[in-house]
JSON list of C-alpha atoms (C1' of nucleotides) in Angstrom, two decimals:
[
{"chain": "A", "resi": 23, "resn": "UNK", "atom": "CA", "xyz": [-76.35, -138.42, 143.36]},
{"chain": "A", "resi": 24, "resn": "UNK", "atom": "CA", "xyz": [-75.85, -136.83, 146.79]},
{"chain": "A", "resi": 25, "resn": "UNK", "atom": "CA", "xyz": [-78.31, -134.11, 147.20]},
{"chain": "A", "resi": 26, "resn": "UNK", "atom": "CA", "xyz": [-76.22, -131.90, 149.30]},
{"chain": "A", "resi": 27, "resn": "UNK", "atom": "CA", "xyz": [-73.65, -131.98, 146.26]},
{"chain": "A", "resi": 28, "resn": "UNK", "atom": "CA", "xyz": [-76.19, -130.96, 143.60]},
{"chain": "A", "resi": 29, "resn": "UNK", "atom": "CA", "xyz": [-77.58, -128.11, 145.81]},
{"chain": "A", "resi": 30, "resn": "UNK", "atom": "CA", "xyz": [-74.00, -126.88, 145.90]},
{"chain": "A", "resi": 31, "resn": "UNK", "atom": "CA", "xyz": [-73.20, -126.78, 142.41]},
{"chain": "A", "resi": 32, "resn": "UNK", "atom": "CA", "xyz": [-76.70, -125.38, 141.89]},
{"chain": "A", "resi": 33, "resn": "UNK", "atom": "CA", "xyz": [-76.19, -122.60, 144.25]},
{"chain": "A", "resi": 34, "resn": "UNK", "atom": "CA", "xyz": [-72.81, -121.71, 142.38]},
{"chain": "A", "resi": 35, "resn": "UNK", "atom": "CA", "xyz": [-74.50, -121.89, 138.87]},
{"chain": "A", "resi": 36, "resn": "UNK", "atom": "CA", "xyz": [-77.45, -119.61, 139.96]},
{"chain": "A", "resi": 37, "resn": "UNK", "atom": "CA", "xyz": [-74.97, -117.28, 141.46]},
{"chain": "A", "resi": 38, "resn": "UNK", "atom": "CA", "xyz": [-73.04, -117.05, 138.40]},
{"chain": "A", "resi": 39, "resn": "UNK", "atom": "CA", "xyz": [-75.87, -116.78, 136.04]},
{"chain": "A", "resi": 40, "resn": "UNK", "atom": "CA", "xyz": [-78.66, -115.02, 138.04]},
{"chain": "A", "resi": 41, "resn": "UNK", "atom": "CA", "xyz": [-76.67, -112.75, 140.69]},
{"chain": "A", "resi": 42, "resn": "UNK", "atom": "CA", "xyz": [-79.01, -110.17, 141.25]},
{"chain": "A", "resi": 43, "resn": "UNK", "atom": "CA", "xyz": [-82.46, -112.06, 140.63]},
{"chain": "A", "resi": 44, "resn": "UNK", "atom": "CA", "xyz": [-85.30, -110.31, 142.06]},
{"chain": "A", "resi": 45, "resn": "UNK", "atom": "CA", "xyz": [-89.04, -110.20, 142.25]},
{"chain": "A", "resi": 46, "resn": "UNK", "atom": "CA", "xyz": [-90.55, -109.25, 138.43]},
{"chain": "A", "resi": 47, "resn": "UNK", "atom": "CA", "xyz": [-93.84, -108.19, 140.04]},
{"chain": "A", "resi": 48, "resn": "UNK", "atom": "CA", "xyz": [-93.75, -104.28, 139.60]},
{"chain": "A", "resi": 49, "resn": "UNK", "atom": "CA", "xyz": [-94.64, -103.00, 142.97]},
{"chain": "A", "resi": 50, "resn": "UNK", "atom": "CA", "xyz": [-93.90, -99.70, 144.88]},
{"chain": "A", "resi": 51, "resn": "UNK", "atom": "CA", "xyz": [-95.02, -101.10, 148.27]},
{"chain": "A", "resi": 52, "resn": "UNK", "atom": "CA", "xyz": [-96.47, -103.75, 150.47]},
{"chain": "A", "resi": 53, "resn": "UNK", "atom": "CA", "xyz": [-99.76, -103.01, 149.31]},
{"chain": "A", "resi": 54, "resn": "UNK", "atom": "CA", "xyz": [-98.76, -103.33, 145.54]},
{"chain": "A", "resi": 55, "resn": "UNK", "atom": "CA", "xyz": [-96.79, -106.60, 146.05]},
{"chain": "A", "resi": 56, "resn": "UNK", "atom": "CA", "xyz": [-99.46, -108.18, 148.06]},
{"chain": "A", "resi": 57, "resn": "UNK", "atom": "CA", "xyz": [-102.17, -107.68, 145.40]},
{"chain": "A", "resi": 58, "resn": "UNK", "atom": "CA", "xyz": [-99.83, -108.09, 142.55]},
{"chain": "A", "resi": 59, "resn": "UNK", "atom": "CA", "xyz": [-98.89, -111.67, 144.18]},
{"chain": "A", "resi": 60, "resn": "UNK", "atom": "CA", "xyz": [-102.61, -112.60, 144.67]},
{"chain": "A", "resi": 61, "resn": "UNK", "atom": "CA", "xyz": [-102.98, -111.56, 140.68]},
{"chain": "A", "resi": 62, "resn": "UNK", "atom": "CA", "xyz": [-100.28, -113.89, 139.63]},
{"chain": "A", "resi": 63, "resn": "UNK", "atom": "CA", "xyz": [-101.82, -117.16, 140.61]},
{"chain": "A", "resi": 64, "resn": "UNK", "atom": "CA", "xyz": [-101.78, -119.21, 137.33]},
{"chain": "A", "resi": 65, "resn": "UNK", "atom": "CA", "xyz": [-101.01, -116.51, 135.00]},
{"chain": "A", "resi": 66, "resn": "UNK", "atom": "CA", "xyz": [-97.80, -114.71, 133.82]},
{"chain": "A", "resi": 67, "resn": "UNK", "atom": "CA", "xyz": [-96.22, -111.80, 136.04]},
{"chain": "A", "resi": 68, "resn": "UNK", "atom": "CA", "xyz": [-95.98, -110.08, 132.56]},
{"chain": "A", "resi": 69, "resn": "UNK", "atom": "CA", "xyz": [-99.90, -110.22, 132.43]},
{"chain": "A", "resi": 70, "resn": "UNK", "atom": "CA", "xyz": [-99.98, -108.91, 135.98]},
{"chain": "A", "resi": 71, "resn": "UNK", "atom": "CA", "xyz": [-97.86, -106.02, 135.28]},
{"chain": "A", "resi": 72, "resn": "UNK", "atom": "CA", "xyz": [-100.13, -104.92, 132.42]},
{"chain": "A", "resi": 73, "resn": "UNK", "atom": "CA", "xyz": [-103.12, -104.58, 134.48]},
{"chain": "A", "resi": 74, "resn": "UNK", "atom": "CA", "xyz": [-101.82, -103.37, 137.92]},
{"chain": "A", "resi": 75, "resn": "UNK", "atom": "CA", "xyz": [-100.91, -99.91, 136.75]},
{"chain": "A", "resi": 76, "resn": "UNK", "atom": "CA", "xyz": [-104.52, -99.05, 136.26]},
{"chain": "A", "resi": 77, "resn": "UNK", "atom": "CA", "xyz": [-105.75, -100.96, 138.83]},
{"chain": "A", "resi": 78, "resn": "UNK", "atom": "CA", "xyz": [-103.42, -98.86, 141.36]},
{"chain": "A", "resi": 79, "resn": "UNK", "atom": "CA", "xyz": [-103.99, -95.96, 140.04]},
{"chain": "A", "resi": 80, "resn": "UNK", "atom": "CA", "xyz": [-107.66, -96.24, 140.77]},
{"chain": "A", "resi": 81, "resn": "UNK", "atom": "CA", "xyz": [-107.33, -98.12, 144.06]},
{"chain": "A", "resi": 82, "resn": "UNK", "atom": "CA", "xyz": [-103.85, -96.57, 145.38]},
{"chain": "A", "resi": 83, "resn": "UNK", "atom": "CA", "xyz": [-103.96, -98.55, 149.09]},
{"chain": "A", "resi": 84, "resn": "UNK", "atom": "CA", "xyz": [-106.25, -100.93, 150.89]},
{"chain": "A", "resi": 85, "resn": "UNK", "atom": "CA", "xyz": [-108.48, -97.89, 152.03]},
{"chain": "A", "resi": 86, "resn": "UNK", "atom": "CA", "xyz": [-109.44, -97.16, 148.28]},
{"chain": "A", "resi": 87, "resn": "UNK", "atom": "CA", "xyz": [-109.48, -100.91, 147.30]},
{"chain": "A", "resi": 88, "resn": "UNK", "atom": "CA", "xyz": [-112.15, -101.49, 150.30]},
{"chain": "A", "resi": 89, "resn": "UNK", "atom": "CA", "xyz": [-114.43, -98.90, 148.68]},
{"chain": "A", "resi": 90, "resn": "UNK", "atom": "CA", "xyz": [-114.16, -100.15, 145.30]},
{"chain": "A", "resi": 91, "resn": "UNK", "atom": "CA", "xyz": [-116.96, -101.37, 143.02]},
{"chain": "A", "resi": 92, "resn": "UNK", "atom": "CA", "xyz": [-116.21, -104.94, 142.29]},
{"chain": "A", "resi": 93, "resn": "UNK", "atom": "CA", "xyz": [-117.53, -104.96, 139.24]},
{"chain": "A", "resi": 94, "resn": "UNK", "atom": "CA", "xyz": [-115.04, -102.31, 138.27]},
{"chain": "A", "resi": 95, "resn": "UNK", "atom": "CA", "xyz": [-112.30, -104.43, 139.71]},
{"chain": "A", "resi": 96, "resn": "UNK", "atom": "CA", "xyz": [-113.09, -107.53, 137.70]},
{"chain": "A", "resi": 97, "resn": "UNK", "atom": "CA", "xyz": [-113.31, -105.95, 134.32]},
{"chain": "A", "resi": 98, "resn": "UNK", "atom": "CA", "xyz": [-109.50, -104.43, 135.13]},
{"chain": "A", "resi": 99, "resn": "UNK", "atom": "CA", "xyz": [-108.13, -107.55, 136.55]},
{"chain": "A", "resi": 100, "resn": "UNK", "atom": "CA", "xyz": [-109.83, -109.91, 134.03]},
{"chain": "A", "resi": 101, "resn": "UNK", "atom": "CA", "xyz": [-106.92, -110.72, 131.63]},
{"chain": "A", "resi": 102, "resn": "UNK", "atom": "CA", "xyz": [-105.27, -112.52, 134.38]},
{"chain": "A", "resi": 103, "resn": "UNK", "atom": "CA", "xyz": [-107.89, -115.21, 134.58]},
{"chain": "A", "resi": 104, "resn": "UNK", "atom": "CA", "xyz": [-109.74, -116.52, 137.81]},
{"chain": "A", "resi": 105, "resn": "UNK", "atom": "CA", "xyz": [-111.19, -113.02, 137.86]},
{"chain": "A", "resi": 106, "resn": "UNK", "atom": "CA", "xyz": [-114.25, -113.72, 139.91]},
{"chain": "A", "resi": 107, "resn": "UNK", "atom": "CA", "xyz": [-112.17, -115.46, 142.59]},
{"chain": "A", "resi": 108, "resn": "UNK", "atom": "CA", "xyz": [-109.14, -112.88, 142.61]},
{"chain": "A", "resi": 109, "resn": "UNK", "atom": "CA", "xyz": [-111.55, -109.85, 142.81]},
{"chain": "A", "resi": 110, "resn": "UNK", "atom": "CA", "xyz": [-113.61, -111.23, 145.67]},
{"chain": "A", "resi": 111, "resn": "UNK", "atom": "CA", "xyz": [-110.31, -112.13, 147.31]},
{"chain": "A", "resi": 112, "resn": "UNK", "atom": "CA", "xyz": [-108.42, -108.76, 147.16]},
{"chain": "A", "resi": 113, "resn": "UNK", "atom": "CA", "xyz": [-111.65, -106.51, 147.80]},
{"chain": "A", "resi": 114, "resn": "UNK", "atom": "CA", "xyz": [-112.69, -108.80, 151.04]},
{"chain": "A", "resi": 115, "resn": "UNK", "atom": "CA", "xyz": [-109.07, -108.45, 151.86]},
{"chain": "A", "resi": 116, "resn": "UNK", "atom": "CA", "xyz": [-108.93, -104.85, 151.56]},
{"chain": "A", "resi": 117, "resn": "UNK", "atom": "CA", "xyz": [-111.89, -104.53, 153.95]},
{"chain": "A", "resi": 118, "resn": "UNK", "atom": "CA", "xyz": [-110.39, -106.88, 156.72]},
{"chain": "A", "resi": 119, "resn": "UNK", "atom": "CA", "xyz": [-107.24, -105.27, 156.42]},
{"chain": "A", "resi": 120, "resn": "UNK", "atom": "CA", "xyz": [-108.88, -101.69, 156.89]},
{"chain": "A", "resi": 121, "resn": "UNK", "atom": "CA", "xyz": [-111.37, -102.90, 159.69]},
{"chain": "A", "resi": 122, "resn": "UNK", "atom": "CA", "xyz": [-108.88, -105.26, 161.56]},
{"chain": "A", "resi": 123, "resn": "UNK", "atom": "CA", "xyz": [-105.24, -104.15, 160.89]},
{"chain": "A", "resi": 124, "resn": "UNK", "atom": "CA", "xyz": [-105.52, -100.26, 160.66]},
{"chain": "A", "resi": 125, "resn": "UNK", "atom": "CA", "xyz": [-104.96, -100.17, 156.67]},
{"chain": "A", "resi": 126, "resn": "UNK", "atom": "CA", "xyz": [-101.67, -102.35, 156.36]},
{"chain": "A", "resi": 127, "resn": "UNK", "atom": "CA", "xyz": [-100.89, -105.81, 156.12]},
{"chain": "A", "resi": 128, "resn": "UNK", "atom": "CA", "xyz": [-99.38, -107.53, 159.44]},
{"chain": "A", "resi": 129, "resn": "UNK", "atom": "CA", "xyz": [-96.22, -109.06, 158.59]},
{"chain": "A", "resi": 130, "resn": "UNK", "atom": "CA", "xyz": [-96.75, -112.43, 160.35]},
{"chain": "A", "resi": 131, "resn": "UNK", "atom": "CA", "xyz": [-97.12, -115.71, 158.82]},
{"chain": "A", "resi": 132, "resn": "UNK", "atom": "CA", "xyz": [-99.79, -116.83, 160.98]},
{"chain": "A", "resi": 133, "resn": "UNK", "atom": "CA", "xyz": [-102.01, -113.71, 160.17]},
{"chain": "A", "resi": 134, "resn": "UNK", "atom": "CA", "xyz": [-101.26, -113.55, 156.68]},
{"chain": "A", "resi": 135, "resn": "UNK", "atom": "CA", "xyz": [-102.34, -117.03, 155.70]},
{"chain": "A", "resi": 136, "resn": "UNK", "atom": "CA", "xyz": [-105.57, -116.35, 157.44]},
{"chain": "A", "resi": 137, "resn": "UNK", "atom": "CA", "xyz": [-106.43, -113.67, 155.08]},
{"chain": "A", "resi": 138, "resn": "UNK", "atom": "CA", "xyz": [-108.52, -114.41, 151.55]},
{"chain": "A", "resi": 139, "resn": "UNK", "atom": "CA", "xyz": [-106.34, -114.93, 148.71]},
{"chain": "A", "resi": 140, "resn": "UNK", "atom": "CA", "xyz": [-103.17, -115.22, 150.88]},
{"chain": "A", "resi": 141, "resn": "UNK", "atom": "CA", "xyz": [-101.88, -118.75, 150.99]},
{"chain": "A", "resi": 142, "resn": "UNK", "atom": "CA", "xyz": [-98.27, -119.77, 152.04]},
{"chain": "A", "resi": 143, "resn": "UNK", "atom": "CA", "xyz": [-96.87, -119.03, 148.86]},
{"chain": "A", "resi": 144, "resn": "UNK", "atom": "CA", "xyz": [-97.81, -115.66, 148.70]},
{"chain": "A", "resi": 145, "resn": "UNK", "atom": "CA", "xyz": [-97.19, -114.94, 152.41]},
{"chain": "A", "resi": 146, "resn": "UNK", "atom": "CA", "xyz": [-93.61, -116.34, 151.80]},
{"chain": "A", "resi": 147, "resn": "UNK", "atom": "CA", "xyz": [-93.27, -113.65, 149.08]},
{"chain": "A", "resi": 148, "resn": "UNK", "atom": "CA", "xyz": [-94.13, -110.93, 151.09]},
{"chain": "A", "resi": 149, "resn": "UNK", "atom": "CA", "xyz": [-92.25, -111.98, 154.16]},
{"chain": "A", "resi": 150, "resn": "UNK", "atom": "CA", "xyz": [-89.21, -112.20, 151.85]},
{"chain": "A", "resi": 151, "resn": "UNK", "atom": "CA", "xyz": [-89.81, -108.95, 150.57]},
{"chain": "A", "resi": 152, "resn": "UNK", "atom": "CA", "xyz": [-90.79, -106.57, 153.19]},
{"chain": "A", "resi": 153, "resn": "UNK", "atom": "CA", "xyz": [-89.84, -108.56, 156.45]},
{"chain": "A", "resi": 154, "resn": "UNK", "atom": "CA", "xyz": [-87.39, -111.82, 157.06]},
{"chain": "A", "resi": 155, "resn": "UNK", "atom": "CA", "xyz": [-87.94, -114.85, 154.79]},
{"chain": "A", "resi": 156, "resn": "UNK", "atom": "CA", "xyz": [-89.79, -117.53, 157.17]},
{"chain": "A", "resi": 157, "resn": "UNK", "atom": "CA", "xyz": [-89.50, -120.25, 154.34]},
{"chain": "A", "resi": 158, "resn": "UNK", "atom": "CA", "xyz": [-88.98, -120.66, 150.80]},
{"chain": "A", "resi": 159, "resn": "UNK", "atom": "CA", "xyz": [-91.33, -119.64, 147.84]},
{"chain": "A", "resi": 160, "resn": "UNK", "atom": "CA", "xyz": [-92.65, -122.90, 146.24]},
{"chain": "A", "resi": 161, "resn": "UNK", "atom": "CA", "xyz": [-94.51, -121.82, 142.99]},
{"chain": "A", "resi": 162, "resn": "UNK", "atom": "CA", "xyz": [-94.95, -124.08, 139.82]},
{"chain": "A", "resi": 163, "resn": "UNK", "atom": "CA", "xyz": [-91.47, -123.30, 138.76]},
{"chain": "A", "resi": 164, "resn": "UNK", "atom": "CA", "xyz": [-89.62, -124.13, 142.10]},
{"chain": "A", "resi": 165, "resn": "UNK", "atom": "CA", "xyz": [-91.55, -127.22, 142.46]},
{"chain": "A", "resi": 166, "resn": "UNK", "atom": "CA", "xyz": [-90.82, -128.58, 138.71]},
{"chain": "A", "resi": 167, "resn": "UNK", "atom": "CA", "xyz": [-87.06, -127.60, 138.92]},
{"chain": "A", "resi": 168, "resn": "UNK", "atom": "CA", "xyz": [-86.83, -129.23, 142.56]},
{"chain": "A", "resi": 169, "resn": "UNK", "atom": "CA", "xyz": [-88.16, -132.52, 141.27]},
{"chain": "A", "resi": 170, "resn": "UNK", "atom": "CA", "xyz": [-86.21, -132.42, 138.08]},
{"chain": "A", "resi": 171, "resn": "UNK", "atom": "CA", "xyz": [-82.70, -131.87, 140.07]},
{"chain": "A", "resi": 172, "resn": "UNK", "atom": "CA", "xyz": [-83.91, -134.66, 142.45]},
{"chain": "A", "resi": 173, "resn": "UNK", "atom": "CA", "xyz": [-83.87, -132.27, 145.51]},
{"chain": "A", "resi": 174, "resn": "UNK", "atom": "CA", "xyz": [-87.64, -133.52, 146.63]},
{"chain": "A", "resi": 175, "resn": "UNK", "atom": "CA", "xyz": [-89.84, -136.36, 145.21]},
{"chain": "A", "resi": 176, "resn": "UNK", "atom": "CA", "xyz": [-92.97, -134.74, 146.57]},
{"chain": "A", "resi": 177, "resn": "UNK", "atom": "CA", "xyz": [-96.02, -132.47, 144.80]},
{"chain": "A", "resi": 178, "resn": "UNK", "atom": "CA", "xyz": [-97.26, -131.23, 147.85]},
{"chain": "A", "resi": 179, "resn": "UNK", "atom": "CA", "xyz": [-95.71, -127.47, 148.23]},
{"chain": "A", "resi": 180, "resn": "UNK", "atom": "CA", "xyz": [-95.49, -127.85, 152.06]},
{"chain": "A", "resi": 181, "resn": "UNK", "atom": "CA", "xyz": [-93.51, -131.14, 151.81]},
{"chain": "A", "resi": 182, "resn": "UNK", "atom": "CA", "xyz": [-91.35, -129.41, 148.94]},
{"chain": "A", "resi": 183, "resn": "UNK", "atom": "CA", "xyz": [-90.63, -126.56, 151.12]},
{"chain": "A", "resi": 184, "resn": "UNK", "atom": "CA", "xyz": [-89.40, -128.49, 153.98]},
{"chain": "A", "resi": 185, "resn": "UNK", "atom": "CA", "xyz": [-87.26, -130.60, 151.64]},
{"chain": "A", "resi": 186, "resn": "UNK", "atom": "CA", "xyz": [-85.46, -127.53, 150.45]},
{"chain": "A", "resi": 187, "resn": "UNK", "atom": "CA", "xyz": [-85.30, -125.70, 153.96]},
{"chain": "A", "resi": 188, "resn": "UNK", "atom": "CA", "xyz": [-83.13, -128.85, 155.17]},
{"chain": "A", "resi": 189, "resn": "UNK", "atom": "CA", "xyz": [-80.96, -128.46, 151.77]},
{"chain": "A", "resi": 190, "resn": "UNK", "atom": "CA", "xyz": [-80.78, -124.64, 151.77]},
{"chain": "A", "resi": 191, "resn": "UNK", "atom": "CA", "xyz": [-78.86, -122.47, 154.48]},
{"chain": "A", "resi": 192, "resn": "UNK", "atom": "CA", "xyz": [-81.28, -119.77, 155.94]},
{"chain": "A", "resi": 193, "resn": "UNK", "atom": "CA", "xyz": [-79.32, -116.61, 154.64]},
{"chain": "A", "resi": 194, "resn": "UNK", "atom": "CA", "xyz": [-80.52, -117.67, 151.03]},
{"chain": "A", "resi": 195, "resn": "UNK", "atom": "CA", "xyz": [-83.98, -118.36, 151.38]},
{"chain": "A", "resi": 196, "resn": "UNK", "atom": "CA", "xyz": [-85.30, -114.87, 150.59]},
{"chain": "A", "resi": 197, "resn": "UNK", "atom": "CA", "xyz": [-83.31, -114.84, 147.15]},
{"chain": "A", "resi": 198, "resn": "UNK", "atom": "CA", "xyz": [-83.19, -118.47, 145.81]},
{"chain": "A", "resi": 199, "resn": "UNK", "atom": "CA", "xyz": [-86.88, -118.83, 145.08]},
{"chain": "A", "resi": 200, "resn": "UNK", "atom": "CA", "xyz": [-86.13, -115.74, 142.47]},
{"chain": "A", "resi": 201, "resn": "UNK", "atom": "CA", "xyz": [-83.23, -117.55, 141.17]},
{"chain": "A", "resi": 202, "resn": "UNK", "atom": "CA", "xyz": [-84.78, -120.89, 140.50]},
{"chain": "A", "resi": 203, "resn": "UNK", "atom": "CA", "xyz": [-88.11, -119.05, 138.92]},
{"chain": "A", "resi": 204, "resn": "UNK", "atom": "CA", "xyz": [-85.61, -117.10, 136.60]},
{"chain": "A", "resi": 205, "resn": "UNK", "atom": "CA", "xyz": [-83.95, -120.47, 136.06]},
{"chain": "A", "resi": 206, "resn": "UNK", "atom": "CA", "xyz": [-87.29, -121.97, 135.50]},
{"chain": "A", "resi": 207, "resn": "UNK", "atom": "CA", "xyz": [-88.58, -119.39, 132.88]},
{"chain": "A", "resi": 208, "resn": "UNK", "atom": "CA", "xyz": [-85.45, -119.12, 130.47]},
{"chain": "A", "resi": 209, "resn": "UNK", "atom": "CA", "xyz": [-84.06, -122.61, 130.64]},
{"chain": "A", "resi": 210, "resn": "UNK", "atom": "CA", "xyz": [-85.70, -125.62, 132.86]},
{"chain": "A", "resi": 211, "resn": "UNK", "atom": "CA", "xyz": [-88.94, -124.76, 131.06]},
{"chain": "A", "resi": 212, "resn": "UNK", "atom": "CA", "xyz": [-92.15, -126.75, 131.38]},
{"chain": "A", "resi": 213, "resn": "UNK", "atom": "CA", "xyz": [-92.74, -127.37, 127.84]},
{"chain": "A", "resi": 214, "resn": "UNK", "atom": "CA", "xyz": [-89.26, -127.23, 125.96]},
{"chain": "A", "resi": 215, "resn": "UNK", "atom": "CA", "xyz": [-86.64, -127.43, 128.42]},
{"chain": "A", "resi": 216, "resn": "UNK", "atom": "CA", "xyz": [-83.12, -126.25, 127.18]},
{"chain": "A", "resi": 217, "resn": "UNK", "atom": "CA", "xyz": [-81.27, -129.11, 128.59]},
{"chain": "A", "resi": 218, "resn": "UNK", "atom": "CA", "xyz": [-78.31, -129.31, 125.99]},
{"chain": "A", "resi": 219, "resn": "UNK", "atom": "CA", "xyz": [-77.57, -125.65, 126.97]},
{"chain": "A", "resi": 220, "resn": "UNK", "atom": "CA", "xyz": [-78.41, -126.15, 130.78]},
{"chain": "A", "resi": 221, "resn": "UNK", "atom": "CA", "xyz": [-75.10, -126.08, 132.94]},
{"chain": "A", "resi": 222, "resn": "UNK", "atom": "CA", "xyz": [-76.77, -128.34, 135.58]},
{"chain": "A", "resi": 223, "resn": "UNK", "atom": "CA", "xyz": [-77.50, -131.52, 133.39]},
{"chain": "A", "resi": 224, "resn": "UNK", "atom": "CA", "xyz": [-74.61, -133.13, 134.63]},
{"chain": "A", "resi": 225, "resn": "UNK", "atom": "CA", "xyz": [-76.01, -133.09, 137.78]},
{"chain": "A", "resi": 226, "resn": "UNK", "atom": "CA", "xyz": [-79.62, -133.63, 136.99]},
{"chain": "A", "resi": 227, "resn": "UNK", "atom": "CA", "xyz": [-81.46, -136.88, 137.15]},
{"chain": "A", "resi": 228, "resn": "UNK", "atom": "CA", "xyz": [-84.45, -135.36, 134.97]},
{"chain": "A", "resi": 229, "resn": "UNK", "atom": "CA", "xyz": [-81.68, -134.92, 131.93]},
{"chain": "A", "resi": 230, "resn": "UNK", "atom": "CA", "xyz": [-80.61, -138.67, 132.57]},
{"chain": "A", "resi": 231, "resn": "UNK", "atom": "CA", "xyz": [-83.52, -140.22, 131.24]},
{"chain": "B", "resi": 267, "resn": "DC", "atom": "C1'", "xyz": [-110.40, -133.72, 145.26]},
{"chain": "B", "resi": 268, "resn": "DT", "atom": "C1'", "xyz": [-112.66, -129.95, 142.31]},
{"chain": "B", "resi": 269, "resn": "DC", "atom": "C1'", "xyz": [-113.51, -125.31, 140.55]},
{"chain": "B", "resi": 270, "resn": "DC", "atom": "C1'", "xyz": [-111.77, -121.00, 139.16]},
{"chain": "B", "resi": 271, "resn": "DC", "atom": "C1'", "xyz": [-110.50, -118.94, 133.56]},
{"chain": "B", "resi": 272, "resn": "DG", "atom": "C1'", "xyz": [-108.10, -115.74, 130.36]},
{"chain": "B", "resi": 273, "resn": "DA", "atom": "C1'", "xyz": [-103.64, -115.08, 127.39]},
{"chain": "B", "resi": 274, "resn": "DT", "atom": "C1'", "xyz": [-99.87, -117.47, 125.14]},
{"chain": "B", "resi": 275, "resn": "DA", "atom": "C1'", "xyz": [-96.70, -120.88, 123.34]},
{"chain": "B", "resi": 276, "resn": "DT", "atom": "C1'", "xyz": [-96.19, -125.01, 121.24]},
{"chain": "C", "resi": 244, "resn": "DA", "atom": "C1'", "xyz": [-106.02, -128.67, 119.97]},
{"chain": "C", "resi": 245, "resn": "DT", "atom": "C1'", "xyz": [-103.59, -128.29, 124.53]},
{"chain": "C", "resi": 246, "resn": "DA", "atom": "C1'", "xyz": [-100.55, -127.35, 128.25]},
{"chain": "C", "resi": 247, "resn": "DT", "atom": "C1'", "xyz": [-99.16, -123.59, 130.90]},
{"chain": "C", "resi": 248, "resn": "DC", "atom": "C1'", "xyz": [-98.66, -119.60, 133.67]},
{"chain": "C", "resi": 249, "resn": "DA", "atom": "C1'", "xyz": [-95.09, -116.51, 140.61]},
{"chain": "C", "resi": 250, "resn": "DG", "atom": "C1'", "xyz": [-102.30, -120.69, 143.73]},
{"chain": "C", "resi": 251, "resn": "DG", "atom": "C1'", "xyz": [-106.02, -120.76, 146.93]},
{"chain": "C", "resi": 252, "resn": "DA", "atom": "C1'", "xyz": [-110.58, -121.74, 148.45]},
{"chain": "C", "resi": 253, "resn": "DG", "atom": "C1'", "xyz": [-114.53, -124.94, 149.46]}
]
DNA sequence: CTCCCGATAT
DNA sequence: ATATCAGGAG
């Protein structure tokens, strides 16, 4: 089936079903979004939202986090998993942001991805929320859904993003990741996808086998 | 490529 | 018991 046609059907479906999909990581500002997103690696955002209230109460900004005791940070974020790596990332990140960028993140892709704990996916989330989307967020849900719908055949997130960028108009880049993620969580699930109830099944290469 | 890692659904 | 969860670093 023609990719561009599948994509257009997908737009129509997503806009009808998830018209105002947005980021589900609870945050009040750029600092909180960046930290929440780093913590969300291989962890549900629900779990992240459970630990961040205490984390942000004790460390309300990069300056406070830079002065934190890493042991206390580890205990607070432990339930999100990978807590040693994540604690090291966010405390080191805070110190760099304070000393090098005056306490706030630079909203520039090339600078963001050099910072500890921030890769292409995290940077895309930050930019699409607080600046202009420079690309498309490719996380585990976007990867799975894109492959099932036949929009890409790759496993490498960078290659998947290139495929999606060529298929999706730029004015949708910021929102479509959130829409696909909602779709991936509720319907096109990893474990038990609800294909029988899915409006995309007639256009889905995964459903046809 | 491997390692990091706890919580939850299946 | 095991797969999966808004990945990133070495």
